[in-house]
XYZ file of N, CA, C and O in Angstrom:
288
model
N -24.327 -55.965 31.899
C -25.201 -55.049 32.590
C -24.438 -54.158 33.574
O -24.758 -53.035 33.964
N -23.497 -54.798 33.855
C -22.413 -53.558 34.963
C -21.711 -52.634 34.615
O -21.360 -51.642 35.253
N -21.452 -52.991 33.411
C -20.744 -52.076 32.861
C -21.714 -50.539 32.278
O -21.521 -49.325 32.351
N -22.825 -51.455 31.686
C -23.627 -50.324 31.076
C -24.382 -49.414 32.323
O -24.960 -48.329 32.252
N -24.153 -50.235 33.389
C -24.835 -49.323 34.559
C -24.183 -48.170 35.065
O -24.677 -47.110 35.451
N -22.519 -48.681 34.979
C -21.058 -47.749 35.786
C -21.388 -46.839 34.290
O -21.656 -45.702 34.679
N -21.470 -46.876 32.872
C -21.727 -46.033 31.592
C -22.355 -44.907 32.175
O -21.967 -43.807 32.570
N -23.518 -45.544 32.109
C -24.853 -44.461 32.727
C -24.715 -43.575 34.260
O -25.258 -42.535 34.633
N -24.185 -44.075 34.625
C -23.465 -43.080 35.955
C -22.282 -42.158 36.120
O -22.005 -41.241 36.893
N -21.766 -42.670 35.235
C -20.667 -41.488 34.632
C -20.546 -40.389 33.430
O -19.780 -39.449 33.218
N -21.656 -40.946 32.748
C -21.647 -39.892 31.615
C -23.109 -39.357 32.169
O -23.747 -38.984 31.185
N -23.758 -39.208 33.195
C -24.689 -38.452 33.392
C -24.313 -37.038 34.142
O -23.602 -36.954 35.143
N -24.802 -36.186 33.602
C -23.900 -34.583 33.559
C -24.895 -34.264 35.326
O -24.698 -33.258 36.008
N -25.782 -35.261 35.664
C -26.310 -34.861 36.566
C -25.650 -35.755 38.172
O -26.098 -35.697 39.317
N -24.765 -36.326 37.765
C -23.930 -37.192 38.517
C -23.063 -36.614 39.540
O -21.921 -36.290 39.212
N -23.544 -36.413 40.975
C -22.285 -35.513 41.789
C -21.018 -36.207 41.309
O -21.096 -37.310 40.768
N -19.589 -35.452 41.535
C -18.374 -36.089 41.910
C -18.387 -36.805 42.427
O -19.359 -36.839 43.183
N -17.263 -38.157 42.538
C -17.010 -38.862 43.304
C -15.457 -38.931 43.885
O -14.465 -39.379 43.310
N -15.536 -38.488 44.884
C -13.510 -38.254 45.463
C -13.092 -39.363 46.187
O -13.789 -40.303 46.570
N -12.039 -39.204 46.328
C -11.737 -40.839 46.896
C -10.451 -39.759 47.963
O -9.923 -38.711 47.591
N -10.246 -40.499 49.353
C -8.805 -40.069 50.278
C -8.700 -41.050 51.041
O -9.525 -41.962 51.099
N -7.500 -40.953 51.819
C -6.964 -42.235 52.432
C -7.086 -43.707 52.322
O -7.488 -44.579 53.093
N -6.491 -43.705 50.813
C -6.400 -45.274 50.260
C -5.129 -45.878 50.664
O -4.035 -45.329 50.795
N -5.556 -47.469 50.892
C -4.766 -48.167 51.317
C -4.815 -49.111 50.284
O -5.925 -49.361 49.814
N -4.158 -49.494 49.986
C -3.360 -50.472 48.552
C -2.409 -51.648 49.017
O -1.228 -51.506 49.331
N -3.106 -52.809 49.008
C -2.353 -53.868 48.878
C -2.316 -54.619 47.781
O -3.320 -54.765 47.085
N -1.386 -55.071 47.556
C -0.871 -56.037 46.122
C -0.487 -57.374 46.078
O 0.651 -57.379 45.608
N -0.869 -58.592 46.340
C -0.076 -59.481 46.373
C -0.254 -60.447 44.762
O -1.302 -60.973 44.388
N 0.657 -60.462 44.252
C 0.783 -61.379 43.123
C -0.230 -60.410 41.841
O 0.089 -59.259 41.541
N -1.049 -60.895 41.417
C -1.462 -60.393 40.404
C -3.559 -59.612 40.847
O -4.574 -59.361 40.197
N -3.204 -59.566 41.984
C -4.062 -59.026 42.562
C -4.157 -58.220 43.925
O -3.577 -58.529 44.966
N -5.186 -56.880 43.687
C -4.593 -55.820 44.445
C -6.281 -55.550 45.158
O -7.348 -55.921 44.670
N -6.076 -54.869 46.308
C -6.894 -54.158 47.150
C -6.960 -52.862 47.309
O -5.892 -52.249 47.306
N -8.160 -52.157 47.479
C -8.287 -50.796 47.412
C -8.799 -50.504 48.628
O -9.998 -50.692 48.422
N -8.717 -50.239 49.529
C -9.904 -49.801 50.850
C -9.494 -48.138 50.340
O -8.415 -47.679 49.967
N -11.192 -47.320 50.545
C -10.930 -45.934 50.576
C -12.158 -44.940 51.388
O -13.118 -45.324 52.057
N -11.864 -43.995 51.159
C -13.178 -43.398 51.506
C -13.041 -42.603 50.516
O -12.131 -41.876 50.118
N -14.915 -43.042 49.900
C -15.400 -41.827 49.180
C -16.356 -41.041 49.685
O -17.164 -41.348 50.562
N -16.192 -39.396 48.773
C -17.115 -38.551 48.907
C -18.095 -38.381 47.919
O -17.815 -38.059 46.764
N -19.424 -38.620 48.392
C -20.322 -38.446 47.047
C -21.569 -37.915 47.626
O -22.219 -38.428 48.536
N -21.862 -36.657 46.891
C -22.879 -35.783 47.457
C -23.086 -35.697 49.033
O -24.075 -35.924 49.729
N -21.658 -35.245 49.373
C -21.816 -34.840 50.962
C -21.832 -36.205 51.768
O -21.643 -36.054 52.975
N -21.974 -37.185 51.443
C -22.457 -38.414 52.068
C -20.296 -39.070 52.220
O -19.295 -38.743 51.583
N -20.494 -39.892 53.194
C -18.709 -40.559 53.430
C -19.134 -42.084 52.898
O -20.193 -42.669 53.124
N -18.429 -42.372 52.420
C -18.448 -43.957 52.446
C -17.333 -44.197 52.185
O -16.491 -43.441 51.699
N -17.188 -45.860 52.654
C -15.613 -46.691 52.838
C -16.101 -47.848 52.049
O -16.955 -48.682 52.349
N -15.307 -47.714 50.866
C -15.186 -48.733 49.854
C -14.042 -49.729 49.670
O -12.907 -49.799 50.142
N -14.607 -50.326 48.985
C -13.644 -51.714 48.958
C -13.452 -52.253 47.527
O -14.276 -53.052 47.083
N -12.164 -51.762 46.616
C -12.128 -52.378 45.224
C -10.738 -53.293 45.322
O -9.649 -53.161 45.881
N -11.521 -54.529 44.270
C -10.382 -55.499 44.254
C -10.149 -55.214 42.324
O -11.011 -55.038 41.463
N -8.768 -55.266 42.215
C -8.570 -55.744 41.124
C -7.721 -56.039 40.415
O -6.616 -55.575 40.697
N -7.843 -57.002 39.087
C -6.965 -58.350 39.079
C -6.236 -57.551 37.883
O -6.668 -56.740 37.064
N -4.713 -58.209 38.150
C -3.836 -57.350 36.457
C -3.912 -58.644 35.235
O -3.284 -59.693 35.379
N -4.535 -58.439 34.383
C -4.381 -58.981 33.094
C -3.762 -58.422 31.981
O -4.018 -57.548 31.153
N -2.852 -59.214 32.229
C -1.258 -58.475 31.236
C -0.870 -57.450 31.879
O -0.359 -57.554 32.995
N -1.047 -56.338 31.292
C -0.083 -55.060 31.516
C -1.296 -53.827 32.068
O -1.120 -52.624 32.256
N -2.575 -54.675 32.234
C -3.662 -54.195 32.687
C -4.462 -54.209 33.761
O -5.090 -55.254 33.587
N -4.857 -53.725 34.773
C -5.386 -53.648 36.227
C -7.123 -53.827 35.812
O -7.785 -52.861 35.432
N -7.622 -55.033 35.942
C -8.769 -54.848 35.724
C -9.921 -54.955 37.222
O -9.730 -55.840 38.056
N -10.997 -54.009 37.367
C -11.786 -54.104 38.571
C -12.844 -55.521 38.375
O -13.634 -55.747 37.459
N -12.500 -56.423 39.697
C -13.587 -57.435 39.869
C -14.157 -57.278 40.584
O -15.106 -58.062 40.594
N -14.144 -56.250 41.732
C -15.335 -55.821 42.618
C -14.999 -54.653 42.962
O -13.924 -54.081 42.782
N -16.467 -54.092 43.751
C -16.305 -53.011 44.494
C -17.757 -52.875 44.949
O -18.784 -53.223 44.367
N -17.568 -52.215 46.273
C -18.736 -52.372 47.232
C -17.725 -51.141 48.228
O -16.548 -50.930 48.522
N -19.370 -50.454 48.512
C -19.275 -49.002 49.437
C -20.813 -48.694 50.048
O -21.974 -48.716 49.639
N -20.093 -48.398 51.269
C -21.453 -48.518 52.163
C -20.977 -46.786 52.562
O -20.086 -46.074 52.099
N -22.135 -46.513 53.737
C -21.697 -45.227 54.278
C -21.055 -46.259 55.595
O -21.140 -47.399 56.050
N -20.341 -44.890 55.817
C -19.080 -44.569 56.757
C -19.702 -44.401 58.437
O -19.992 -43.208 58.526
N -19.928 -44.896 59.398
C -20.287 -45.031 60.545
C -19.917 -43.861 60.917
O -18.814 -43.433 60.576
N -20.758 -43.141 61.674
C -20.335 -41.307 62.196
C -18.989 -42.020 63.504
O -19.003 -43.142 64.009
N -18.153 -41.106 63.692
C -17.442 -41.313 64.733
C -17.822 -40.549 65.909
O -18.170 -39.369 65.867
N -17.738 -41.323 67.056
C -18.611 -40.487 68.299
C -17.303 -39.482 68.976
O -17.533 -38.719 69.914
């Protein structure tokens, strides 16, 4: 079902962009961290993807993005 959900959100032609800047990347052993901020329809959010390498392959086991707290 996650997959067919991330399907349907990307091949929908009505789907804003999604940009990603100031990623931070950690790696230890066969698993890596993503902290970023995305942009999606004007809105900020700071996401969080983990994901694991199987074989010669980086596969995503999570990800979670909230909005971005205004800075005062």
């Amino acid at each position: 079902k996650v997959l067919a959900s991330y399907r349907g959100i990307m091949s929908n032609p009505e789907q804003p962009p999604v940009t990603c800047h100031d990623e931070e990347v950690v790696i230890t052993g066969d698993v890596a961290r993503v902290i970023c901020v995305e942009r999606v329809a004007g809105a900020q959010l700071i996401a969080t993807n983990m994901f694991l390498r199987v074989g010669a392959d980086w596969r995503m086991i999570h990800h979670h993005a909230s909005l971005l707290p205004a800075m005062r």
